[in-house]
mmCIF file of C-alpha atoms and ligand atoms in Angstrom:
data_model
loop_
_atom_site.group_PDB
_atom_site.id
_atom_site.type_symbol
_atom_site.label_atom_id
_atom_site.label_comp_id
_atom_site.label_asym_id
_atom_site.label_seq_id
_atom_site.Cartn_x
_atom_site.Cartn_y
_atom_site.Cartn_z
ATOM 1 C CA MET A 1 -48.788 -0.742 22.087
ATOM 2 C CA LYS A 2 -48.518 1.199 18.874
ATOM 3 C CA PRO A 3 -46.618 4.475 18.470
ATOM 4 C CA ARG A 4 -48.347 7.511 19.708
ATOM 5 C CA GLU A 5 -48.516 10.998 18.157
ATOM 6 C CA ILE A 6 -47.925 13.625 20.765
ATOM 7 C CA ARG A 7 -48.182 16.695 18.195
ATOM 8 C CA PRO A 8 -48.213 16.415 14.330
ATOM 9 C CA GLY A 9 -44.844 14.766 13.390
ATOM 10 C CA ILE A 10 -43.793 14.193 16.886
ATOM 11 C CA TYR A 11 -44.371 10.508 18.141
ATOM 12 C CA SER A 12 -43.666 8.242 21.259
ATOM 13 C CA VAL A 13 -42.116 5.111 19.687
ATOM 14 C CA GLY A 14 -40.487 3.426 22.792
ATOM 15 C CA ALA A 15 -41.285 0.406 24.754
ATOM 16 C CA VAL A 16 -43.222 -0.681 27.828
ATOM 17 C CA ASP A 17 -41.792 -3.230 29.861
ATOM 18 C CA TRP A 18 -44.529 -4.513 32.023
ATOM 19 C CA ASP A 19 -42.717 -7.591 33.330
ATOM 20 C CA ARG A 20 -39.321 -6.177 34.421
ATOM 21 C CA ARG A 21 -39.009 -6.613 38.122
ATOM 22 C CA LEU A 22 -35.338 -5.541 38.741
ATOM 23 C CA PHE A 23 -33.186 -2.647 37.345
ATOM 24 C CA ASP A 24 -29.419 -2.651 37.548
ATOM 25 C CA SER A 25 -29.708 -6.114 39.219
ATOM 26 C CA LEU A 26 -30.506 -3.992 42.414
ATOM 27 C CA ILE A 27 -33.735 -1.863 42.271
ATOM 28 C CA PRO A 28 -36.951 -3.394 42.607
ATOM 29 C CA LEU A 29 -39.492 -2.430 39.956
ATOM 30 C CA PRO A 30 -43.020 -3.327 41.349
ATOM 31 C CA ASP A 31 -44.810 -1.542 38.474
ATOM 32 C CA GLY A 32 -42.449 -2.546 35.666
ATOM 33 C CA THR A 33 -40.977 0.547 33.562
ATOM 34 C CA SER A 34 -40.845 1.993 30.135
ATOM 35 C CA TYR A 35 -38.123 3.107 27.845
ATOM 36 C CA ASN A 36 -39.463 6.012 26.173
ATOM 37 C CA SER A 37 -38.009 7.292 22.727
ATOM 38 C CA TYR A 38 -39.335 10.055 20.720
ATOM 39 C CA LEU A 39 -39.349 10.722 16.885
ATOM 40 C CA ILE A 40 -39.509 14.282 15.745
ATOM 41 C CA LYS A 41 -39.963 15.005 12.060
ATOM 42 C CA GLY A 42 -38.826 18.428 10.826
ATOM 43 C CA SER A 43 -39.346 19.729 7.459
ATOM 44 C CA GLU A 44 -35.957 18.966 6.633
ATOM 45 C CA LYS A 45 -34.450 16.493 9.165
ATOM 46 C CA THR A 46 -35.868 13.711 11.484
ATOM 47 C CA ALA A 47 -34.299 13.147 14.873
ATOM 48 C CA LEU A 48 -34.904 10.152 17.237
ATOM 49 C CA ILE A 49 -34.473 11.135 21.015
ATOM 50 C CA ASP A 50 -32.976 8.341 23.159
ATOM 51 C CA THR A 51 -33.655 4.729 22.179
ATOM 52 C CA VAL A 52 -34.785 1.841 24.115
ATOM 53 C CA ASP A 53 -33.203 -1.000 26.328
ATOM 54 C CA PRO A 54 -31.541 -3.414 23.966
ATOM 55 C CA THR A 55 -33.875 -6.191 25.199
ATOM 56 C CA MET A 56 -36.832 -4.209 23.489
ATOM 57 C CA GLU A 57 -35.028 -2.919 20.374
ATOM 58 C CA SER A 58 -37.349 -4.911 18.182
ATOM 59 C CA VAL A 59 -40.226 -2.862 19.518
ATOM 60 C CA LEU A 60 -38.654 0.237 18.488
ATOM 61 C CA VAL A 61 -37.788 -0.974 15.182
ATOM 62 C CA ASP A 62 -41.443 -2.169 14.645
ATOM 63 C CA HIS A 63 -42.747 1.299 15.720
ATOM 64 C CA LEU A 64 -40.514 3.098 13.201
ATOM 65 C CA ASP A 65 -41.451 0.847 10.364
ATOM 66 C CA GLU A 66 -45.193 1.315 11.166
ATOM 67 C CA LEU A 67 -44.637 5.030 10.789
ATOM 68 C CA GLY A 68 -42.737 4.349 7.393
ATOM 69 C CA ILE A 69 -39.577 6.020 8.770
ATOM 70 C CA ARG A 70 -37.035 5.465 6.066
ATOM 71 C CA LYS A 71 -34.440 7.977 7.277
ATOM 72 C CA ILE A 72 -33.165 9.308 10.553
ATOM 73 C CA ASP A 73 -30.715 12.029 10.463
ATOM 74 C CA TYR A 74 -30.041 12.424 14.057
ATOM 75 C CA VAL A 75 -30.091 10.032 17.111
ATOM 76 C CA ILE A 76 -30.137 12.274 20.181
ATOM 77 C CA ALA A 77 -28.400 10.448 23.254
ATOM 78 C CA ASN A 78 -29.243 12.442 26.095
ATOM 79 C CA HIS A 79 -27.755 9.738 28.354
ATOM 80 C CA ALA A 80 -25.250 6.971 27.958
ATOM 81 C CA GLU A 81 -26.816 4.336 30.238
ATOM 82 C CA GLN A 82 -27.930 1.359 28.296
ATOM 83 C CA ASP A 83 -31.705 1.411 28.954
ATOM 84 C CA HIS A 84 -31.636 4.542 26.551
ATOM 85 C CA SER A 85 -28.580 4.024 24.595
ATOM 86 C CA GLY A 86 -28.424 0.245 24.226
ATOM 87 C CA SER A 87 -30.278 0.237 20.861
ATOM 88 C CA ILE A 88 -28.066 3.009 19.152
ATOM 89 C CA PRO A 89 -25.908 0.539 17.525
ATOM 90 C CA CYS A 90 -29.091 -1.113 16.141
ATOM 91 C CA MET A 91 -30.373 2.306 14.979
ATOM 92 C CA LEU A 92 -27.140 3.204 13.163
ATOM 93 C CA ALA A 93 -27.256 -0.159 11.436
ATOM 94 C CA LYS A 94 -30.762 0.479 10.305
ATOM 95 C CA TYR A 95 -30.218 4.141 9.378
ATOM 96 C CA PRO A 96 -26.817 4.296 8.165
ATOM 97 C CA GLY A 97 -26.756 7.971 7.518
ATOM 98 C CA ALA A 98 -27.816 8.803 11.064
ATOM 99 C CA MET A 99 -25.448 10.770 13.324
ATOM 100 C CA VAL A 100 -25.423 10.579 17.219
ATOM 101 C CA ILE A 101 -25.808 13.885 18.953
ATOM 102 C CA CYS A 102 -24.527 13.893 22.480
ATOM 103 C CA THR A 103 -22.376 16.011 25.079
ATOM 104 C CA PRO A 104 -18.558 15.406 24.559
ATOM 105 C CA ARG A 105 -18.527 13.348 27.722
ATOM 106 C CA CYS A 106 -21.343 11.151 26.506
ATOM 107 C CA LYS A 107 -19.350 10.497 23.084
ATOM 108 C CA GLY A 108 -16.503 8.807 25.082
ATOM 109 C CA MET A 109 -18.909 6.718 27.134
ATOM 110 C CA LEU A 110 -20.863 5.566 24.148
ATOM 111 C CA ILE A 111 -17.435 4.472 22.438
ATOM 112 C CA ASP A 112 -16.448 2.724 25.567
ATOM 113 C CA LEU A 113 -19.849 1.138 26.411
ATOM 114 C CA LEU A 114 -21.381 0.351 23.051
ATOM 115 C CA LEU A 115 -18.364 0.478 20.654
ATOM 116 C CA VAL A 116 -20.005 3.186 18.451
ATOM 117 C CA PRO A 117 -17.549 4.253 16.032
ATOM 118 C CA GLU A 118 -15.856 7.550 16.683
ATOM 119 C CA ASP A 119 -16.798 9.194 13.302
ATOM 120 C CA LYS A 120 -20.712 8.687 13.967
ATOM 121 C CA PHE A 121 -20.714 11.511 16.460
ATOM 122 C CA ILE A 122 -21.820 15.169 16.615
ATOM 123 C CA THR A 123 -20.973 16.656 19.979
ATOM 124 C CA VAL A 124 -22.991 19.719 21.256
ATOM 125 C CA GLU A 125 -22.134 22.275 24.010
ATOM 126 C CA ASP A 126 -24.594 23.504 26.511
ATOM 127 C CA LYS A 127 -27.505 25.448 24.811
ATOM 128 C CA GLU A 128 -26.290 24.733 21.382
ATOM 129 C CA THR A 129 -29.056 24.166 18.895
ATOM 130 C CA ILE A 130 -29.658 22.007 15.755
ATOM 131 C CA SER A 131 -32.410 22.745 13.132
ATOM 132 C CA LEU A 132 -34.555 20.139 11.618
ATOM 133 C CA GLY A 133 -36.017 22.716 9.299
ATOM 134 C CA ASN A 134 -39.153 24.068 11.055
ATOM 135 C CA ARG A 135 -38.321 22.761 14.330
ATOM 136 C CA THR A 136 -35.350 23.491 16.561
ATOM 137 C CA LEU A 137 -33.683 21.262 19.256
ATOM 138 C CA GLU A 138 -31.866 23.080 22.001
ATOM 139 C CA PHE A 139 -29.348 20.978 24.180
ATOM 140 C CA ILE A 140 -29.151 21.692 27.892
ATOM 141 C CA HIS A 141 -26.086 20.131 29.546
ATOM 142 C CA ALA A 142 -27.323 18.839 32.996
ATOM 143 C CA PRO A 143 -24.419 16.957 34.506
ATOM 144 C CA TRP A 144 -25.232 14.322 37.292
ATOM 145 C CA VAL A 145 -28.845 13.617 36.647
ATOM 146 C CA HIS A 146 -27.631 10.996 37.296
ATOM 147 C CA TRP A 147 -24.481 10.361 35.339
ATOM 148 C CA PRO A 148 -21.639 12.835 34.528
ATOM 149 C CA GLU A 149 -22.610 13.165 30.790
ATOM 150 C CA THR A 150 -26.331 13.757 30.877
ATOM 151 C CA MET A 151 -28.126 16.462 28.956
ATOM 152 C CA LEU A 152 -31.773 17.484 28.237
ATOM 153 C CA THR A 153 -33.114 18.277 24.941
ATOM 154 C CA TYR A 154 -35.662 21.085 24.348
ATOM 155 C CA LEU A 155 -37.989 21.316 21.405
ATOM 156 C CA ARG A 156 -38.314 25.168 21.090
ATOM 157 C CA GLU A 157 -41.319 25.411 18.809
ATOM 158 C CA GLU A 158 -43.598 22.873 20.770
ATOM 159 C CA LYS A 159 -41.974 23.616 24.139
ATOM 160 C CA ILE A 160 -41.558 20.146 24.949
ATOM 161 C CA LEU A 161 -38.699 19.294 27.292
ATOM 162 C CA PHE A 162 -37.148 15.739 26.684
ATOM 163 C CA PRO A 163 -35.170 15.091 30.124
ATOM 164 C CA CYS A 164 -34.457 11.504 29.902
ATOM 165 C CA ASP A 165 -34.192 10.104 33.341
ATOM 166 C CA PHE A 166 -34.811 13.414 35.110
ATOM 167 C CA PHE A 167 -38.444 13.458 36.175
ATOM 168 C CA GLY A 168 -38.986 10.057 35.161
ATOM 169 C CA SER A 169 -40.682 7.096 36.959
ATOM 170 C CA HIS A 170 -40.607 3.396 36.667
ATOM 171 C CA LEU A 171 -44.027 2.797 35.630
ATOM 172 C CA ALA A 172 -45.391 0.698 33.016
ATOM 173 C CA THR A 173 -48.756 2.038 31.766
ATOM 174 C CA THR A 174 -51.050 2.478 28.628
ATOM 175 C CA ASP A 175 -51.498 6.218 29.718
ATOM 176 C CA MET A 176 -49.489 8.597 27.479
ATOM 177 C CA TYR A 177 -49.862 11.324 30.112
ATOM 178 C CA VAL A 178 -50.145 11.226 33.710
ATOM 179 C CA THR A 179 -53.849 10.372 34.741
ATOM 180 C CA ASP A 180 -53.402 9.024 38.338
ATOM 181 C CA GLU A 181 -51.245 11.563 39.943
ATOM 182 C CA GLY A 182 -51.162 9.806 43.356
ATOM 183 C CA GLN A 183 -49.822 6.589 41.610
ATOM 184 C CA VAL A 184 -47.289 8.601 39.534
ATOM 185 C CA TYR A 185 -46.047 10.715 42.596
ATOM 186 C CA GLU A 186 -45.237 7.440 44.465
ATOM 187 C CA ALA A 187 -43.577 5.960 41.326
ATOM 188 C CA ALA A 188 -41.621 9.300 40.730
ATOM 189 C CA LYS A 189 -40.505 9.593 44.312
ATOM 190 C CA ARG A 190 -39.390 6.077 44.286
ATOM 191 C CA TYR A 191 -37.271 6.841 41.235
ATOM 192 C CA TYR A 192 -36.001 10.129 42.614
ATOM 193 C CA ALA A 193 -34.831 8.276 45.926
ATOM 194 C CA GLU A 194 -33.254 5.587 44.154
ATOM 195 C CA ILE A 195 -31.568 7.460 41.258
ATOM 196 C CA MET A 196 -31.401 11.197 41.916
ATOM 197 C CA MET A 197 -31.136 11.623 45.707
ATOM 198 C CA PRO A 198 -27.237 11.175 45.727
ATOM 199 C CA PHE A 199 -27.055 14.074 43.522
ATOM 200 C CA ARG A 200 -29.504 16.338 45.314
ATOM 201 C CA THR A 201 -27.378 19.450 45.040
ATOM 202 C CA THR A 202 -26.885 19.164 41.231
ATOM 203 C CA ILE A 203 -30.627 18.428 41.059
ATOM 204 C CA GLN A 204 -31.291 21.569 42.750
ATOM 205 C CA LYS A 205 -29.147 23.652 40.208
ATOM 206 C CA ASN A 206 -30.598 21.813 37.264
ATOM 207 C CA LEU A 207 -34.175 22.545 38.598
ATOM 208 C CA GLU A 208 -33.202 26.293 38.579
ATOM 209 C CA LYS A 209 -31.867 25.824 35.175
ATOM 210 C CA VAL A 210 -34.993 24.204 33.639
ATOM 211 C CA LYS A 211 -37.117 26.872 35.324
ATOM 212 C CA GLY A 212 -35.918 29.358 32.828
ATOM 213 C CA TYR A 213 -37.704 27.507 29.940
ATOM 214 C CA THR A 214 -41.466 27.709 29.066
ATOM 215 C CA ILE A 215 -42.612 24.018 29.191
ATOM 216 C CA GLU A 216 -45.766 22.615 28.133
ATOM 217 C CA ILE A 217 -44.934 18.973 28.082
ATOM 218 C CA ILE A 218 -42.326 17.066 30.002
ATOM 219 C CA ALA A 219 -41.562 13.818 27.955
ATOM 220 C CA PRO A 220 -39.223 11.769 30.171
ATOM 221 C CA SER A 221 -37.683 8.441 29.096
ATOM 222 C CA HIS A 222 -39.275 6.328 31.749
ATOM 223 C CA GLY A 223 -42.961 6.348 32.735
ATOM 224 C CA PRO A 224 -45.753 8.709 31.467
ATOM 225 C CA MET A 225 -45.394 12.193 30.144
ATOM 226 C CA TYR A 226 -46.448 15.351 31.971
ATOM 227 C CA ASP A 227 -48.838 17.841 30.337
ATOM 228 C CA LYS A 228 -49.103 19.485 33.643
ATOM 229 C CA PRO A 229 -45.366 19.942 33.858
ATOM 230 C CA GLU A 230 -45.697 21.810 37.269
ATOM 231 C CA PHE A 231 -47.001 18.500 38.986
ATOM 232 C CA ILE A 232 -43.672 17.060 38.710
ATOM 233 C CA MET A 233 -41.487 20.241 39.032
ATOM 234 C CA ASN A 234 -43.211 20.866 42.245
ATOM 235 C CA ALA A 235 -42.621 17.316 43.480
ATOM 236 C CA TYR A 236 -38.981 17.717 42.653
ATOM 237 C CA TYR A 237 -38.548 21.094 44.299
ATOM 238 C CA GLU A 238 -40.250 19.364 47.379
ATOM 239 C CA TRP A 239 -37.778 16.386 47.426
ATOM 240 C CA ALA A 240 -34.693 18.086 46.508
ATOM 241 C CA PHE A 241 -34.939 21.145 48.687
ATOM 242 C CA CYS A 242 -36.768 19.093 51.478
ATOM 243 C CA VAL A 243 -36.166 20.114 55.195
ATOM 244 C CA PRO A 244 -36.209 16.871 57.125
ATOM 245 C CA LYS A 245 -39.376 16.138 58.802
ATOM 246 C CA ASN A 246 -40.175 14.698 62.180
ATOM 247 C CA ILE A 247 -39.502 11.120 60.944
ATOM 248 C CA VAL A 248 -37.325 8.159 62.208
ATOM 249 C CA VAL A 249 -36.554 5.387 59.644
ATOM 250 C CA LEU A 250 -35.730 2.199 61.276
ATOM 251 C CA PRO A 251 -34.526 -0.655 59.154
ATOM 252 C CA TYR A 252 -33.921 -3.803 61.454
ATOM 253 C CA ILE A 253 -33.135 -7.519 61.685
ATOM 254 C CA SER A 254 -33.890 -9.831 64.501
ATOM 255 C CA MET A 255 -32.662 -13.287 64.675
ATOM 256 C CA HIS A 256 -34.123 -14.640 67.849
ATOM 257 C CA GLY A 257 -36.539 -11.906 68.997
ATOM 258 C CA SER A 258 -34.310 -9.697 71.238
ATOM 259 C CA THR A 259 -33.735 -6.905 68.787
ATOM 260 C CA ARG A 260 -37.485 -7.195 67.677
ATOM 261 C CA ARG A 261 -38.743 -6.661 71.127
ATOM 262 C CA MET A 262 -36.327 -3.494 71.405
ATOM 263 C CA VAL A 263 -37.685 -2.270 68.112
ATOM 264 C CA THR A 264 -41.357 -2.824 69.113
ATOM 265 C CA TYR A 265 -40.804 -0.993 72.292
ATOM 266 C CA PHE A 266 -38.642 1.865 70.813
ATOM 267 C CA VAL A 267 -41.276 2.516 67.975
ATOM 268 C CA GLU A 268 -43.928 2.969 70.614
ATOM 269 C CA ALA A 269 -41.931 5.127 72.655
ATOM 270 C CA LEU A 270 -41.208 7.503 69.500
ATOM 271 C CA ALA A 271 -44.696 7.329 68.639
ATOM 272 C CA GLN A 272 -45.864 8.415 72.209
ATOM 273 C CA ARG A 273 -43.546 11.474 71.759
ATOM 274 C CA GLY A 274 -45.036 12.493 68.472
ATOM 275 C CA VAL A 275 -42.531 11.125 66.293
ATOM 276 C CA THR A 276 -43.453 9.209 62.980
ATOM 277 C CA VAL A 277 -41.573 6.033 62.586
ATOM 278 C CA LYS A 278 -41.247 3.914 59.329
ATOM 279 C CA GLN A 279 -40.069 0.533 60.367
ATOM 280 C CA PHE A 280 -38.596 -1.900 57.918
ATOM 281 C CA ASP A 281 -37.913 -5.594 58.591
ATOM 282 C CA LEU A 282 -35.051 -6.181 56.140
ATOM 283 C CA THR A 283 -35.862 -9.765 55.568
ATOM 284 C CA VAL A 284 -38.779 -8.856 53.531
ATOM 285 C CA THR A 285 -38.624 -5.009 52.748
ATOM 286 C CA ASP A 286 -38.543 -3.502 49.482
ATOM 287 C CA ILE A 287 -35.365 -1.474 49.323
ATOM 288 C CA GLY A 288 -37.290 0.978 47.063
ATOM 289 C CA LYS A 289 -39.587 1.591 49.939
ATOM 290 C CA LEU A 290 -36.875 2.127 52.363
ATOM 291 C CA ALA A 291 -35.076 4.593 49.976
ATOM 292 C CA MET A 292 -38.364 6.610 49.596
ATOM 293 C CA ALA A 293 -38.693 6.835 53.430
ATOM 294 C CA LEU A 294 -35.182 8.269 53.618
ATOM 295 C CA VAL A 295 -36.014 11.222 51.277
ATOM 296 C CA ASP A 296 -37.559 13.328 54.121
ATOM 297 C CA ALA A 297 -36.464 11.462 57.333
ATOM 298 C CA ALA A 298 -34.525 13.347 59.924
ATOM 299 C CA THR A 299 -33.100 10.445 61.646
ATOM 300 C CA VAL A 300 -32.171 6.708 60.854
ATOM 301 C CA VAL A 301 -32.013 4.054 63.587
ATOM 302 C CA LEU A 302 -30.381 0.878 62.611
ATOM 303 C CA GLY A 303 -31.639 -2.165 64.595
ATOM 304 C CA THR A 304 -29.309 -5.174 64.665
ATOM 305 C CA PRO A 305 -28.408 -8.329 66.405
ATOM 306 C CA THR A 306 -24.810 -9.149 66.711
ATOM 307 C CA VAL A 307 -23.689 -11.905 64.509
ATOM 308 C CA LEU A 308 -20.116 -13.164 63.694
ATOM 309 C CA ALA A 309 -18.861 -10.482 66.024
ATOM 310 C CA GLY A 310 -20.454 -7.484 64.083
ATOM 311 C CA PRO A 311 -23.761 -6.257 62.665
ATOM 312 C CA HIS A 312 -26.182 -8.416 60.558
ATOM 313 C CA PRO A 313 -25.241 -8.630 57.029
ATOM 314 C CA ASN A 314 -28.607 -7.217 56.013
ATOM 315 C CA VAL A 315 -28.261 -4.195 58.218
ATOM 316 C CA VAL A 316 -24.716 -3.752 56.782
ATOM 317 C CA TYR A 317 -26.392 -3.555 53.302
ATOM 318 C CA ALA A 318 -29.092 -1.092 54.498
ATOM 319 C CA ALA A 319 -26.380 1.069 56.054
ATOM 320 C CA PHE A 320 -24.230 0.879 52.828
ATOM 321 C CA LEU A 321 -27.220 1.794 50.808
ATOM 322 C CA ALA A 322 -28.147 4.715 52.980
ATOM 323 C CA ASN A 323 -24.721 6.028 52.752
ATOM 324 C CA ALA A 324 -24.808 5.707 49.070
ATOM 325 C CA LEU A 325 -27.987 7.311 48.623
ATOM 326 C CA ARG A 326 -26.972 10.420 50.593
ATOM 327 C CA PRO A 327 -30.343 11.344 52.087
ATOM 328 C CA ASN A 328 -30.563 14.667 54.019
ATOM 329 C CA LEU A 329 -30.541 12.874 57.460
ATOM 330 C CA LYS A 330 -29.364 14.913 60.561
ATOM 331 C CA PHE A 331 -29.041 12.000 63.229
ATOM 332 C CA ALA A 332 -28.367 8.358 63.242
ATOM 333 C CA THR A 333 -27.915 5.715 65.823
ATOM 334 C CA ILE A 334 -28.046 1.837 66.443
ATOM 335 C CA ILE A 335 -30.094 -0.300 68.768
ATOM 336 C CA GLY A 336 -29.655 -3.948 69.167
ATOM 337 C CA SER A 337 -28.644 -7.078 71.187
ATOM 338 C CA TYR A 338 -25.592 -9.101 71.404
ATOM 339 C CA GLY A 339 -24.676 -12.477 73.206
ATOM 340 C CA TRP A 340 -21.016 -11.969 74.284
ATOM 341 C CA GLY A 341 -19.622 -9.033 72.508
ATOM 342 C CA GLY A 342 -18.597 -7.616 69.105
ATOM 343 C CA LYS A 343 -17.683 -4.431 67.275
ATOM 344 C CA THR A 344 -21.259 -3.683 65.936
ATOM 345 C CA VAL A 345 -21.326 0.287 66.578
ATOM 346 C CA GLU A 346 -17.921 0.742 65.223
ATOM 347 C CA GLN A 347 -18.690 -1.356 62.074
ATOM 348 C CA LEU A 348 -21.889 0.312 61.267
ATOM 349 C CA THR A 349 -20.873 3.877 62.016
ATOM 350 C CA ALA A 350 -17.810 3.384 59.759
ATOM 351 C CA LEU A 351 -20.175 2.543 56.883
ATOM 352 C CA LEU A 352 -21.963 6.143 56.956
ATOM 353 C CA PRO A 353 -19.003 8.691 55.959
ATOM 354 C CA ASN A 354 -21.346 10.459 53.361
ATOM 355 C CA LEU A 355 -24.081 11.075 55.857
ATOM 356 C CA LYS A 356 -23.601 14.469 57.650
ATOM 357 C CA VAL A 357 -25.224 13.155 60.728
ATOM 358 C CA GLU A 358 -24.711 13.360 64.542
ATOM 359 C CA ILE A 359 -24.372 9.841 65.833
ATOM 360 C CA LEU A 360 -26.577 9.528 68.916
ATOM 361 C CA GLU A 361 -25.643 7.333 71.929
ATOM 362 C CA PRO A 362 -26.624 3.691 70.694
ATOM 363 C CA VAL A 363 -28.384 1.290 72.734
ATOM 364 C CA LEU A 364 -26.749 -2.049 72.707
ATOM 365 C CA ILE A 365 -27.751 -4.652 75.169
ATOM 366 C CA LYS A 366 -26.779 -8.093 76.355
ATOM 367 C CA GLY A 367 -29.441 -10.827 75.650
ATOM 368 C CA TYR A 368 -33.097 -10.091 75.937
ATOM 369 C CA PRO A 369 -34.169 -6.593 76.948
ATOM 370 C CA ARG A 370 -34.737 -5.816 80.709
ATOM 371 C CA GLU A 371 -36.322 -2.891 82.593
ATOM 372 C CA THR A 372 -32.938 -0.963 82.429
ATOM 373 C CA ASP A 373 -32.803 -1.466 78.650
ATOM 374 C CA PHE A 374 -36.292 -0.188 78.092
ATOM 375 C CA LYS A 375 -35.396 2.915 80.193
ATOM 376 C CA ALA A 376 -32.309 3.372 77.856
ATOM 377 C CA LEU A 377 -34.661 3.208 74.851
ATOM 378 C CA ASP A 378 -37.063 5.759 76.373
ATOM 379 C CA ASN A 379 -34.187 8.063 76.978
ATOM 380 C CA LEU A 380 -33.025 7.611 73.368
ATOM 381 C CA ALA A 381 -36.596 8.233 72.193
ATOM 382 C CA GLU A 382 -36.595 11.467 74.238
ATOM 383 C CA VAL A 383 -33.435 12.752 72.728
ATOM 384 C CA ILE A 384 -34.534 12.215 69.193
ATOM 385 C CA ALA A 385 -38.044 13.953 69.994
ATOM 386 C CA ARG A 386 -36.163 16.820 71.422
ATOM 387 C CA LYS A 387 -33.585 17.070 68.974
ATOM 388 C CA HIS A 388 -36.349 16.986 66.009
ATOM 389 C CA LYS A 389 -38.305 19.626 68.111
ATOM 390 C CA ASP A 390 -35.110 21.788 68.436
ATOM 391 C CA MET A 391 -34.314 21.738 64.727
ATOM 392 C CA GLY A 392 -38.012 22.900 63.982
ATOM 393 C CA TYR A 393 -38.870 19.633 62.201
ATOM 394 C CA ASP A 394 -42.541 18.669 62.035
HETATM 395 FE FE1 FEO B 401 -32.845 5.224 32.615
HETATM 396 FE FE2 FEO B 401 -29.842 6.300 33.906
HETATM 397 O O1 FEO B 401 -31.079 5.456 32.876
#
């Protein structure tokens, strides 16, 4: 794709990565992604906001050449993660007069991660500005969206916010702005769940901070831009300030069918009591879907057989992930089957220290479920439905 003009002298010059399917060697990217970079020409200076993943630096170089850019004065590094900063060395080689502008903390990280020479930096404090002549960039420190060094850049005259990862979505598209709100809502929620949810309280603070600015366009560094900023701002308010809903998330594994039978019965028992259940077979599930389901769920129930005297490793992985993502869950429990014993409950609950949850009485049974086991599952479903109701979740 060619560089796109957003406003006179302001261009989107990044790269769309249609084929990438995994981020951080962890996160599935069903819809690819983009590494957005923005060029702003002022009457005196030119700035580049964020670069691109190093795998696509030739795209950025081609775009800048196509626009005939011979001089860049400032490379703004909103965030040190390499999908945005990784082409800074290339930019500094191409434009030797350019200086990197970032937070003091980001400077240290760029020196460590990319070996950028120390004398190539200008560090900026919160709310500090830099003039490009007829245009002014204001830097808004926003730590922990989602690394400690992050900042946002605000172009005052055009009222454009460049928030890097904040408000972004892993979505490869030819659309410059959001056209399909349903598709972008899903991709942005997935992104929020995987990247931002662990920092929910700082996200809340940063949302309040951003609210003080008049914004006409949000230009994130992943996914399409927002020419109706309230669309993504409202979505972020909904997710970050979310009161849990009457939802149970149930990731599970079954080896020989006992746990599956329990899961099937239990899901029906919950559904009959008016509880929404999101069930995930961990042998096939997309962990991004699981992360999204955790955003507004009240309860997680882990379903596992006993293997090698403990929970199945895939369930351990799901528990570890849920703990790391710190969703706003209120209750957790375990259902499953064993052959002769084990420490499943102890091992799984020990994996959830970050979750401020009440652990409900698990249902661990020997062998294939019998009548008494189904009764125990009915009781657990009853407890969950009642607790959700008592808390006012609907
Ligand atoms: Fe898109 Fe945190 O990097």
